[in-house]
Backbone as a printed PyTorch tensor [residue, N CA C, xyz], in Angstrom:
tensor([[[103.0490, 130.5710, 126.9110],
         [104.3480, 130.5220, 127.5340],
         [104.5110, 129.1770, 128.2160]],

        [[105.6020, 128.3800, 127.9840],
         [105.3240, 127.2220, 128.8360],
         [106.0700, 127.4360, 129.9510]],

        [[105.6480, 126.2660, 130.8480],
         [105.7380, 126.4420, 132.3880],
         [106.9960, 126.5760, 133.3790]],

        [[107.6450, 126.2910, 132.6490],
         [109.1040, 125.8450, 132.7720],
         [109.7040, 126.9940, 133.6820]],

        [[109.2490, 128.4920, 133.1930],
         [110.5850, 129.3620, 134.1110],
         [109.2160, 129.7430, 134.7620]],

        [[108.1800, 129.6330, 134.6680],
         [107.4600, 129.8860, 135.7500],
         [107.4960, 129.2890, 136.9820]],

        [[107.2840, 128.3130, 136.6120],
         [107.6830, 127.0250, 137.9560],
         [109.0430, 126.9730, 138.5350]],

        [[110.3820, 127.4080, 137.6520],
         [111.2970, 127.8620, 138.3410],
         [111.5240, 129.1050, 138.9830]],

        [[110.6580, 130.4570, 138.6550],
         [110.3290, 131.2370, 139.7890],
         [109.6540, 131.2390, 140.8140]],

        [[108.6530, 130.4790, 140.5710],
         [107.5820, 130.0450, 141.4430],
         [108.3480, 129.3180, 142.5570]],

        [[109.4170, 128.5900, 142.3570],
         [109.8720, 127.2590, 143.2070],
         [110.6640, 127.9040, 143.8290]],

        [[111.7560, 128.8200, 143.1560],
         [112.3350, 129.6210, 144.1000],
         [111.5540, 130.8520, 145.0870]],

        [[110.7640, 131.1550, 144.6570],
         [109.2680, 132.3890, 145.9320],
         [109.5210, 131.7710, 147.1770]],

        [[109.2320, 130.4540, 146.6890],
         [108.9380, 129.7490, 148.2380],
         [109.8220, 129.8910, 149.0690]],

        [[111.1970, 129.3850, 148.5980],
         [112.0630, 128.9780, 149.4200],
         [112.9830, 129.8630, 149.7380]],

        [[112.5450, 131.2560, 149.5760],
         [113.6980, 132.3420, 149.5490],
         [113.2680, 133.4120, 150.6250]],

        [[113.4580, 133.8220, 151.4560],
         [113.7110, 134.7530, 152.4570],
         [113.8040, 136.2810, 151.9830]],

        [[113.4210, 137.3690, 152.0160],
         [113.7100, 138.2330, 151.9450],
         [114.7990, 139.0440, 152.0720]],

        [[115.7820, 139.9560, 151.4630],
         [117.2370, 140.0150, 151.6390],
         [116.8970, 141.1870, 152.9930]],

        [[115.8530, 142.1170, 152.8000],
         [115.8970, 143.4850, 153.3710],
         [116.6090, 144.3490, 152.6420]],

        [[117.2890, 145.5880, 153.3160],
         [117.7000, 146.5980, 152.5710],
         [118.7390, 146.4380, 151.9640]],

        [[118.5310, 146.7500, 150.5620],
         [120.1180, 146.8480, 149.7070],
         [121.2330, 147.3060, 150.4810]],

        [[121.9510, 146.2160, 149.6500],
         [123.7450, 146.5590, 150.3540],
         [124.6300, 146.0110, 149.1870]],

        [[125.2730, 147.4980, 149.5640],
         [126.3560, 147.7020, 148.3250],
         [127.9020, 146.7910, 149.0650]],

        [[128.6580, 145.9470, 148.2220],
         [130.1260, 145.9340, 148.7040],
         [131.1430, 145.3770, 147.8060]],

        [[131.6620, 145.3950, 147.7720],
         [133.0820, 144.9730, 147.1930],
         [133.4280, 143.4300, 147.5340]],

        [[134.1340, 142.6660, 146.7290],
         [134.5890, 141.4120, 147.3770],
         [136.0840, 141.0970, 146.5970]],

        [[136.9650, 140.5070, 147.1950],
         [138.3020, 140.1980, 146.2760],
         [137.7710, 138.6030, 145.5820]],

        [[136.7520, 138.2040, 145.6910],
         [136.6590, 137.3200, 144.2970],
         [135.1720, 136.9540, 144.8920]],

        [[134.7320, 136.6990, 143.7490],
         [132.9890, 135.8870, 143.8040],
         [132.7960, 135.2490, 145.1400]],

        [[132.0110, 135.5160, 145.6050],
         [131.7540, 134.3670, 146.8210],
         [130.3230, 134.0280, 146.7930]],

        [[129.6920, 132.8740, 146.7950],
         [128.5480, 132.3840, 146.2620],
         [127.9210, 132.8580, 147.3880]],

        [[126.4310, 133.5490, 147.4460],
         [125.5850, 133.8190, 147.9590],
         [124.7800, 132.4900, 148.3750]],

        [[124.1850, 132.7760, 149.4840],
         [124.0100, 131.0020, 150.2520],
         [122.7270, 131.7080, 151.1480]],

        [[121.7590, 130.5960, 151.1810],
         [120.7280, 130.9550, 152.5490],
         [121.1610, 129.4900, 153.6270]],

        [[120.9140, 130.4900, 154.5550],
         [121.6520, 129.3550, 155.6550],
         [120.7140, 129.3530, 156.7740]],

        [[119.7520, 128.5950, 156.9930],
         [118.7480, 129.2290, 158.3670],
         [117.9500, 130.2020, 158.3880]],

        [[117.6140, 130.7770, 157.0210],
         [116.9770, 131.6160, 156.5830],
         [117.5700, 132.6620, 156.4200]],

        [[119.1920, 132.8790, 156.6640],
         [120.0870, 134.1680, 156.4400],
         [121.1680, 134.1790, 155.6500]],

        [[120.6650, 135.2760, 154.9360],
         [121.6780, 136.0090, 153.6510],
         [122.9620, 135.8190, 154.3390]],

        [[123.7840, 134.6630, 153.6230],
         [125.3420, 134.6870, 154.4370],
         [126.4220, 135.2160, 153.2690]],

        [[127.1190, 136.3750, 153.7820],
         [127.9360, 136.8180, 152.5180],
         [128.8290, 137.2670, 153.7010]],

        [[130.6700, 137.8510, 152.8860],
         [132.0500, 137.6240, 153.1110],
         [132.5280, 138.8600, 152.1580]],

        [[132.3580, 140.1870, 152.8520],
         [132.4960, 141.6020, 152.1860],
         [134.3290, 141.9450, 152.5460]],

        [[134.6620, 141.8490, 151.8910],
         [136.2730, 142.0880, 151.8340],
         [136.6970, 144.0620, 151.2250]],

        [[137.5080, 144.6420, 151.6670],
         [137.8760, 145.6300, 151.0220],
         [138.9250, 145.8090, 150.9420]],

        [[139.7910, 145.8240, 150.3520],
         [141.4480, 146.1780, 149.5130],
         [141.6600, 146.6610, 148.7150]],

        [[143.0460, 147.0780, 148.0150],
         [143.3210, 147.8990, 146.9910],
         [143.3140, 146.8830, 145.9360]],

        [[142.9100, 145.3700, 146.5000],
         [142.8010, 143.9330, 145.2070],
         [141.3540, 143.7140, 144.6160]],

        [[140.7910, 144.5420, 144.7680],
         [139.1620, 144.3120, 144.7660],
         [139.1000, 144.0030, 143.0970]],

        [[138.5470, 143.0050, 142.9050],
         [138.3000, 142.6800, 141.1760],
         [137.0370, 142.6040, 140.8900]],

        [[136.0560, 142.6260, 142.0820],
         [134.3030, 142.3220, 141.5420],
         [133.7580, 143.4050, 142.9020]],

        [[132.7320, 143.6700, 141.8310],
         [131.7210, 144.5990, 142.7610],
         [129.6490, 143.8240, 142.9840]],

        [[129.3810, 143.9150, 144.0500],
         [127.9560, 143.1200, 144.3000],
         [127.2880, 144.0570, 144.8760]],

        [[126.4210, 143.6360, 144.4130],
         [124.9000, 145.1530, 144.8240],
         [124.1180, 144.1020, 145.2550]],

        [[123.6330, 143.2820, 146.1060],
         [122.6150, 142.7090, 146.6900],
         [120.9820, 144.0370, 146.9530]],

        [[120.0580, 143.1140, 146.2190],
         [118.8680, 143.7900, 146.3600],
         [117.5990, 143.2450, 146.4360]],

        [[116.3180, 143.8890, 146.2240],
         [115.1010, 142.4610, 146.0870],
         [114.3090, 143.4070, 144.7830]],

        [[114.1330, 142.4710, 144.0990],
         [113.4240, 142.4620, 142.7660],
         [111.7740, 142.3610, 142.9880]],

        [[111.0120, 142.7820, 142.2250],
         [109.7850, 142.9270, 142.0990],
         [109.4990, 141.8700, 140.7420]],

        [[109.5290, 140.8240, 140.5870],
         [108.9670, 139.7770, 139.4480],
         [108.0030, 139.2560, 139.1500]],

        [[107.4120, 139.6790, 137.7110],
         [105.8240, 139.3230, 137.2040],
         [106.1060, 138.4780, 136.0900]],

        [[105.8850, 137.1280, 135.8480],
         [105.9300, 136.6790, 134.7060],
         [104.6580, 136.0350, 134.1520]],

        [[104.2300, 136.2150, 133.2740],
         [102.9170, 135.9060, 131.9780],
         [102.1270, 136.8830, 133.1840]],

        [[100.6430, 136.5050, 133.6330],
         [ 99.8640, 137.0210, 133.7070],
         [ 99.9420, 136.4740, 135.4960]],

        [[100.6870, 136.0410, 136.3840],
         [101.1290, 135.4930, 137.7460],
         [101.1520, 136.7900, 138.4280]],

        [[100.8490, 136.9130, 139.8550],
         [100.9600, 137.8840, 141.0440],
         [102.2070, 138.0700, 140.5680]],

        [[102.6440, 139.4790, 141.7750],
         [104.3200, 140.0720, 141.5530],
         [104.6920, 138.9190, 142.5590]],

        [[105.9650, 138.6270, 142.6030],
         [106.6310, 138.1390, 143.8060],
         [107.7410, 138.9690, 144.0700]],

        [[108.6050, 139.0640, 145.3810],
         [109.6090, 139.6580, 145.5230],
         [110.3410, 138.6460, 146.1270]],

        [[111.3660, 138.9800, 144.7440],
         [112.7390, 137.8490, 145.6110],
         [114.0550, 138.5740, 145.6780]],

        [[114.9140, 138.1670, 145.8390],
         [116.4450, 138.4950, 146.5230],
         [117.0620, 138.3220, 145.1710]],

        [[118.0050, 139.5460, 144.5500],
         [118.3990, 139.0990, 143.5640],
         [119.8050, 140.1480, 143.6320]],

        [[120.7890, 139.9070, 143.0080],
         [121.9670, 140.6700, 143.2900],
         [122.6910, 140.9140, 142.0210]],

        [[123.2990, 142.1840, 141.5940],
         [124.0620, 142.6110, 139.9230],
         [125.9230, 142.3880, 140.9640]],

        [[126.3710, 141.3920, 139.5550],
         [127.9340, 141.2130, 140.1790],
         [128.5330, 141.8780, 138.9280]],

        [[129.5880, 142.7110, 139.0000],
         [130.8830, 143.3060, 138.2500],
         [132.1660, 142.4880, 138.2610]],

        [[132.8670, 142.0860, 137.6950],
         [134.0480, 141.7100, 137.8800],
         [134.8370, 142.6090, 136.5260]],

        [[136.4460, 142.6750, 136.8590],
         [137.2650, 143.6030, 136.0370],
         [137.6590, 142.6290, 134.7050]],

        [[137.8490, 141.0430, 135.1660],
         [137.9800, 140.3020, 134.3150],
         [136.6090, 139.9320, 133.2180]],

        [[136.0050, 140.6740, 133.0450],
         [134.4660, 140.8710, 131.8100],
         [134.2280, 142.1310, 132.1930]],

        [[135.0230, 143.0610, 132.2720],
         [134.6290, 144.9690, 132.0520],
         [133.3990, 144.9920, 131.2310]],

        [[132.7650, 144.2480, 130.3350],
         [131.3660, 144.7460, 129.2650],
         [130.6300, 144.6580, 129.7900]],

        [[130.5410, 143.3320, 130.8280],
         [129.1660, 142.7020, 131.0970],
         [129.3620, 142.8370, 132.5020]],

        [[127.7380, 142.6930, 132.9440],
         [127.2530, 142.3020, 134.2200],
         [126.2520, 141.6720, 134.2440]],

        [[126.1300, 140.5290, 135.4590],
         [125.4330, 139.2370, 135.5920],
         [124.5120, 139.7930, 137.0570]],

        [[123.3000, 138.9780, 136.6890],
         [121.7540, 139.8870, 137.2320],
         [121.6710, 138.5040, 138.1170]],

        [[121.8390, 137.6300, 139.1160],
         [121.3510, 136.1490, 139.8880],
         [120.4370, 136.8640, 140.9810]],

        [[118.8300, 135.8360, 140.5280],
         [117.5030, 135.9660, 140.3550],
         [117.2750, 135.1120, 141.7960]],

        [[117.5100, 135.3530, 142.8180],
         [116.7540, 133.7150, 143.8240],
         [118.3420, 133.5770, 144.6870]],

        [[117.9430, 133.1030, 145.5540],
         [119.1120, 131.9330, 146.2300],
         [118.7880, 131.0310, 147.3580]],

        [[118.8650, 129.7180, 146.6530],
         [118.2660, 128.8900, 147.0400],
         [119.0920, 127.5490, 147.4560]],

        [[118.8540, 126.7980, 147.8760],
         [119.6560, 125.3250, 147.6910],
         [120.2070, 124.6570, 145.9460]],

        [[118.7950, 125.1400, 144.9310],
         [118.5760, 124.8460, 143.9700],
         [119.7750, 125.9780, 143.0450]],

        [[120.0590, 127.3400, 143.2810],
         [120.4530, 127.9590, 142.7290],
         [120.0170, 128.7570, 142.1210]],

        [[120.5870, 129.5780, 141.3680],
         [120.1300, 130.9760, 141.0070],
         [119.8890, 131.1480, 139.8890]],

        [[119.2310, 131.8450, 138.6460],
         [118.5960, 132.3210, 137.6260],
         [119.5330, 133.4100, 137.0330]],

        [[120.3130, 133.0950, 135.9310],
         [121.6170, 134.0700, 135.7770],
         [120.7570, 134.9880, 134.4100]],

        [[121.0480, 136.1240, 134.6940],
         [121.2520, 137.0170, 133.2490],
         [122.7660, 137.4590, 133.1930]],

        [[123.1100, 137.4820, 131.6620],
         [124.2790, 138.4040, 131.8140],
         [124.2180, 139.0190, 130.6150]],

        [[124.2960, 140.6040, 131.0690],
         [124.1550, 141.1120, 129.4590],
         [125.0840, 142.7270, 130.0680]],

        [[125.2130, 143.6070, 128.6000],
         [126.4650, 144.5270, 128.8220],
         [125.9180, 145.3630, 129.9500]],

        [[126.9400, 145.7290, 129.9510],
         [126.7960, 147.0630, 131.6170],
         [126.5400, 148.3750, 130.5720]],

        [[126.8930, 148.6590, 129.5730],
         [126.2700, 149.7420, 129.2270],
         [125.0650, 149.7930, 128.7890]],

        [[124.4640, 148.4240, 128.5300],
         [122.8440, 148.8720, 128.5860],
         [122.3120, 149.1850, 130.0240]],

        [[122.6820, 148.6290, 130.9830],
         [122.2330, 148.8200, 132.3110],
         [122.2970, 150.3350, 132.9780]],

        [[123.8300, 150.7280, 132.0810],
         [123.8970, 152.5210, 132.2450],
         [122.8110, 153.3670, 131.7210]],

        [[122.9010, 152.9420, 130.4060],
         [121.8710, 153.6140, 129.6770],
         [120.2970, 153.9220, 130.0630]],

        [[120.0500, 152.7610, 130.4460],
         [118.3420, 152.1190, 130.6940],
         [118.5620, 153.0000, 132.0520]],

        [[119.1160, 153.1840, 132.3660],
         [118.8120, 154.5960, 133.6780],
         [118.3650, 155.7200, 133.3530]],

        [[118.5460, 156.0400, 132.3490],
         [118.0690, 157.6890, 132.0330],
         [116.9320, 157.2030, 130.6510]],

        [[116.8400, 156.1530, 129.9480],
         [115.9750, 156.2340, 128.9110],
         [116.0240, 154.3050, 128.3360]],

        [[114.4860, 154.2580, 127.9530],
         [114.3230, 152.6550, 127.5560],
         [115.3420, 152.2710, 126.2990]],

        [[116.3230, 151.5770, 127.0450],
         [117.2560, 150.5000, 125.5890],
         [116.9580, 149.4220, 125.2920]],

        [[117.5220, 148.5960, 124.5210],
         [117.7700, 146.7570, 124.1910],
         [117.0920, 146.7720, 123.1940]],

        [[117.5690, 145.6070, 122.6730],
         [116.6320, 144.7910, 121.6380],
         [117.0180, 143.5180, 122.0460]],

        [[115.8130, 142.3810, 121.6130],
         [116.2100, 141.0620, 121.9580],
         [115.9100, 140.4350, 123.2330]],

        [[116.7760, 139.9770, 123.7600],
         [116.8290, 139.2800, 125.0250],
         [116.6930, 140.3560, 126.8430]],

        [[116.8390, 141.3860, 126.3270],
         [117.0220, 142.0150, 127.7320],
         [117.1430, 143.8190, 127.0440]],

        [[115.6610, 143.8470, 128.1390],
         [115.3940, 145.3710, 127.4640],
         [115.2780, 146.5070, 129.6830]],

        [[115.8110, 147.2810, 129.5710],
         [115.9550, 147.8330, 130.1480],
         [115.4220, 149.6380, 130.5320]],

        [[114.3970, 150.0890, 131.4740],
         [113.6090, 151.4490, 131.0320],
         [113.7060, 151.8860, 132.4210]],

        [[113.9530, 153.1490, 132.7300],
         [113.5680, 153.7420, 134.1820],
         [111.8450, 154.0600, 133.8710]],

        [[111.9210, 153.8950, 135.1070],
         [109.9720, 154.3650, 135.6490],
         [109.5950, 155.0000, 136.6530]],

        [[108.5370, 155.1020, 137.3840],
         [108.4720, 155.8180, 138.6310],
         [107.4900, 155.0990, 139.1150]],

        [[107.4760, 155.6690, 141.0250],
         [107.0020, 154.4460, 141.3710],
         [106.4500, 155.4050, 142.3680]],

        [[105.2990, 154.8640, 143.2420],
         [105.4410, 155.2780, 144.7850],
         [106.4910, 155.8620, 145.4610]],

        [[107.5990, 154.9940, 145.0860],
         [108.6430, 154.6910, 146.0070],
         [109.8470, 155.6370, 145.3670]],

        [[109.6630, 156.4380, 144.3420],
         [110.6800, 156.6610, 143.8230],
         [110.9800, 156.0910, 142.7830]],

        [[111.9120, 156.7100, 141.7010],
         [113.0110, 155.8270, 140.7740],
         [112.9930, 154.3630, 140.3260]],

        [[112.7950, 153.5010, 139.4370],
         [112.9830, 152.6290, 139.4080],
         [113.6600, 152.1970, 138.0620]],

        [[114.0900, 150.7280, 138.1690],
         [114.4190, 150.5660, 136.8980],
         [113.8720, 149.1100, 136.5430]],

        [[113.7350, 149.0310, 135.6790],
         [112.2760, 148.0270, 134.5770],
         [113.5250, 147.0250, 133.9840]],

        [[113.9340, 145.9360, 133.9600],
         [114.5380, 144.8620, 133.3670],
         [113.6340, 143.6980, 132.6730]],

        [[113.2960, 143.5560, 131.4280],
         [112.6450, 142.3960, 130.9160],
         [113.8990, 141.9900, 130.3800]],

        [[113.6550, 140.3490, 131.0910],
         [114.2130, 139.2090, 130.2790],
         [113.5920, 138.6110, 129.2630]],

        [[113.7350, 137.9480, 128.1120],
         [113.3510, 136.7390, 127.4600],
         [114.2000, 135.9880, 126.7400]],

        [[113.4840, 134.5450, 126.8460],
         [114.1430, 133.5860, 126.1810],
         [112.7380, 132.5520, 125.8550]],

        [[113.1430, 131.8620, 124.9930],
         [112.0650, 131.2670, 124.0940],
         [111.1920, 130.6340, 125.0190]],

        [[111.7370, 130.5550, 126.5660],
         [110.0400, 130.1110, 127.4760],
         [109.6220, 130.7860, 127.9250]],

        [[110.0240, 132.3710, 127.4560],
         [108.9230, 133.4200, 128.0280],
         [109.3160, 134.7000, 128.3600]],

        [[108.9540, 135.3950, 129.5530],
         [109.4000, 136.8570, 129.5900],
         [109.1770, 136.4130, 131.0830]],

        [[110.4090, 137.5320, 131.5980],
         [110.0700, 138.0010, 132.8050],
         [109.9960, 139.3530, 133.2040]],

        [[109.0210, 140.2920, 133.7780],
         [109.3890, 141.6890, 134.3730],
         [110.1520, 141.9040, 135.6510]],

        [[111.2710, 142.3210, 135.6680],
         [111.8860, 142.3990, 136.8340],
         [112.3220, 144.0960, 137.4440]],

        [[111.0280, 144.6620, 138.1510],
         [111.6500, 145.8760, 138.7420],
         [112.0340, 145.9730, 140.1920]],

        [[113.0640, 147.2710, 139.7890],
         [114.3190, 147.0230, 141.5510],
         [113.9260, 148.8640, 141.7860]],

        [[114.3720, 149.0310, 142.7910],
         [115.0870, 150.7160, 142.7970],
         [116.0080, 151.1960, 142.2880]],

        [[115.8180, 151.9850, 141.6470],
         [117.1290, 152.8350, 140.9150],
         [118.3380, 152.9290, 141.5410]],

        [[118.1660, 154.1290, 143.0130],
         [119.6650, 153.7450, 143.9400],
         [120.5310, 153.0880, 144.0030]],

        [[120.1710, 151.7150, 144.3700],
         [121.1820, 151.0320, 144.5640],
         [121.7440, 150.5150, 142.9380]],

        [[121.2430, 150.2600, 142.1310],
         [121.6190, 149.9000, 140.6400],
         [122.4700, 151.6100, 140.0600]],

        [[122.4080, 152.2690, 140.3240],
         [123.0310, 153.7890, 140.3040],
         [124.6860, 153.6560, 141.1480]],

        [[124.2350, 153.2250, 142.3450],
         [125.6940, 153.3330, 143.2580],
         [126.4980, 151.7590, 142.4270]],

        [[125.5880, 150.7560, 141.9550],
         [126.1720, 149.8220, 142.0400],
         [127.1790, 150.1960, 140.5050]],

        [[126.7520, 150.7980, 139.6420],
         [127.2710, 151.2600, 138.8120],
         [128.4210, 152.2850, 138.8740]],

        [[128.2840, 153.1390, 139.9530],
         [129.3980, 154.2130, 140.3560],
         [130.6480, 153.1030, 140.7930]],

        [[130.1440, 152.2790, 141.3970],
         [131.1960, 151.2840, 142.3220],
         [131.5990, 150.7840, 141.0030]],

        [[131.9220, 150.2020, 140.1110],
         [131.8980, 149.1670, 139.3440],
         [132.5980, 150.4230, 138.1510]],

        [[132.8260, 151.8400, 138.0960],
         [133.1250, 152.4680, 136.7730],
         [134.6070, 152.8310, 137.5760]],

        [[134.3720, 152.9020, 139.2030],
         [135.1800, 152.9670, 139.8290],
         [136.8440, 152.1420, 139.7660]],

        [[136.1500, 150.5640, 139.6570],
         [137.1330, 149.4830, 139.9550],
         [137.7720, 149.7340, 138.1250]],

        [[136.8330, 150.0980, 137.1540],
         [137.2840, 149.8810, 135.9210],
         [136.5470, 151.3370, 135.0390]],

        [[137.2740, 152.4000, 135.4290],
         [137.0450, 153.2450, 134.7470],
         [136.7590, 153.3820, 133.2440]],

        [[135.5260, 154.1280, 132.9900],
         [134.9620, 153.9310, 131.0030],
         [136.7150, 154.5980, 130.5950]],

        [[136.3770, 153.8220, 129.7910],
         [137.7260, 153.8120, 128.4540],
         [138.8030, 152.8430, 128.6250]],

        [[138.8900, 152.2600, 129.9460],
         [140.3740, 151.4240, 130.3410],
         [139.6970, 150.1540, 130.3240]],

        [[138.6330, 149.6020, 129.5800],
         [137.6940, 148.2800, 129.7330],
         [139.0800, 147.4020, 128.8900]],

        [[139.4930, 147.4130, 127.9820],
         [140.4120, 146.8050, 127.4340],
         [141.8030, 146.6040, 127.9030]],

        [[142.1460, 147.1670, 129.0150],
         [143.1900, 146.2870, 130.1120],
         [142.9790, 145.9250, 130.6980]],

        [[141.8740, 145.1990, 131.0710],
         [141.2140, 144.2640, 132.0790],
         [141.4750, 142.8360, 131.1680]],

        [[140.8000, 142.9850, 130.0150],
         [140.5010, 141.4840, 129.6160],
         [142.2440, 140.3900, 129.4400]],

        [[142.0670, 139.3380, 129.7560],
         [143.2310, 138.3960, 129.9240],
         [142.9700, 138.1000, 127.8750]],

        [[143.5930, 138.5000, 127.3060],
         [143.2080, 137.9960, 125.6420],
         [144.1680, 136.8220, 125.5810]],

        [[144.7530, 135.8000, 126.6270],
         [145.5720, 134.7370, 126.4440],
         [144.5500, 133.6500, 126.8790]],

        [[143.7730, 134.4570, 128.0400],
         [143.0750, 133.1880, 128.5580],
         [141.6320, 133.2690, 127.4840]],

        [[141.4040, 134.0590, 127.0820],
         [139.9620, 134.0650, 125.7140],
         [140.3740, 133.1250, 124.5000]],

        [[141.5120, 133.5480, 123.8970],
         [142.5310, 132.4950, 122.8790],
         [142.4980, 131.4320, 123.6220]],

        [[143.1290, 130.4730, 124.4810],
         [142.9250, 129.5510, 125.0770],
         [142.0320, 129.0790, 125.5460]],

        [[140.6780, 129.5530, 125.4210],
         [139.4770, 128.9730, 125.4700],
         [138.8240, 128.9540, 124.2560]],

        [[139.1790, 129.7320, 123.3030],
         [138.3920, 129.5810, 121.9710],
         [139.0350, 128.1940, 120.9200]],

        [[140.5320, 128.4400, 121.2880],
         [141.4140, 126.7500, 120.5260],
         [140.8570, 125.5950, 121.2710]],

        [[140.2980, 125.7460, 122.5550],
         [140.6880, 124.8200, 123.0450],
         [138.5170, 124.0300, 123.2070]],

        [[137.4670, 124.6010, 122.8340],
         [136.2300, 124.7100, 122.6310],
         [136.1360, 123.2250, 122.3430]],

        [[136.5530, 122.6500, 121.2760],
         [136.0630, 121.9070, 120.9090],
         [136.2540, 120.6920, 120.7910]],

        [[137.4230, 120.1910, 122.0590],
         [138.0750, 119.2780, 122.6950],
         [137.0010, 118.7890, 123.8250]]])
């Protein structure tokens, strides 16, 4: 495996703070997660405008044959990409470690192991209860990333909430997708 996302997990271990206990919230648009003095600084909004949902949590990460580390990692929803949800690994000065892959594997991989490819998803059990098992890969390697079930459970209730299964297709803007697909190769 070469060294590359090791040393970028590794680099982020250091410099990352512990979040503490999961917290579920709502926001009316992305707001970048920031360490500031060593504290998780976030801007939880609630309205009937809510377009993205954030589950802030801490991950359990083993990659090649390296100790676990636990870092701060958070699943974001937005209504404008109803399929997908994006997994950011760290938060640092340097920035964050993005996955983004569909929300119905993330449903699924709750009750039984899915994926093929890039991002495979399995519940397990733990000491602690419930968990859920996320491997990444990409051609520099694998990562194991386990969280608690709970909060990836509520974060999912929140998020079927803002965009109920079956209405995923009045969310998407198909003017602004066309206008980015003509416009690609300018």
């Amino acid at each position: 495996m070469s060294g590359s996302l090791l040393g970028n997990l590794s680099y982020i271990s250091r410099q990352v703070t512990a979040t503490g206990a999961p917290r579920l919230f709502r926001t009316r648009v992305a707001i970048p997660q920031t360490l500031l003095n060593g504290q998780k600084m976030t801007q939880p909004f609630s309205s009937a405008a809510d377009t993205t949902v954030t589950c802030e949590l801490d991950v359990h990460v083993i990659v090649g044959g390296e100790p676990q580390v636990t870092l701060p990692a958070a699943f974001h929803y937005h209504c404008a990409d109803p399929y997908a949800v994006r997994l950011s690994i760290g938060a640092t000065s340097s920035g964050t470690v993005d996955w983004v892959f569909a929300l119905s594997l993330l449903k699924m991989g709750l009750g039984r192991p899915v994926g093929e490819g890039n991002v495979l998803v399995s519940p397990r059990r733990s000491s602690h209860g419930p968990v859920v098992r996320i491997v990444v890969r990409s051609r520099l390697g694998a990562a194991v990333l386990d969280m608690m079930a709970s909060p990836v459970a509520e974060f999912l209730d929140r998020a079927e909430e803002l965009v109920p299964a079956g209405t995923e297709g009045h969310h998407i803007d198909i003017d602004r997708i066309a206008t980015l697909l003509l416009t690609a190769d300018e």
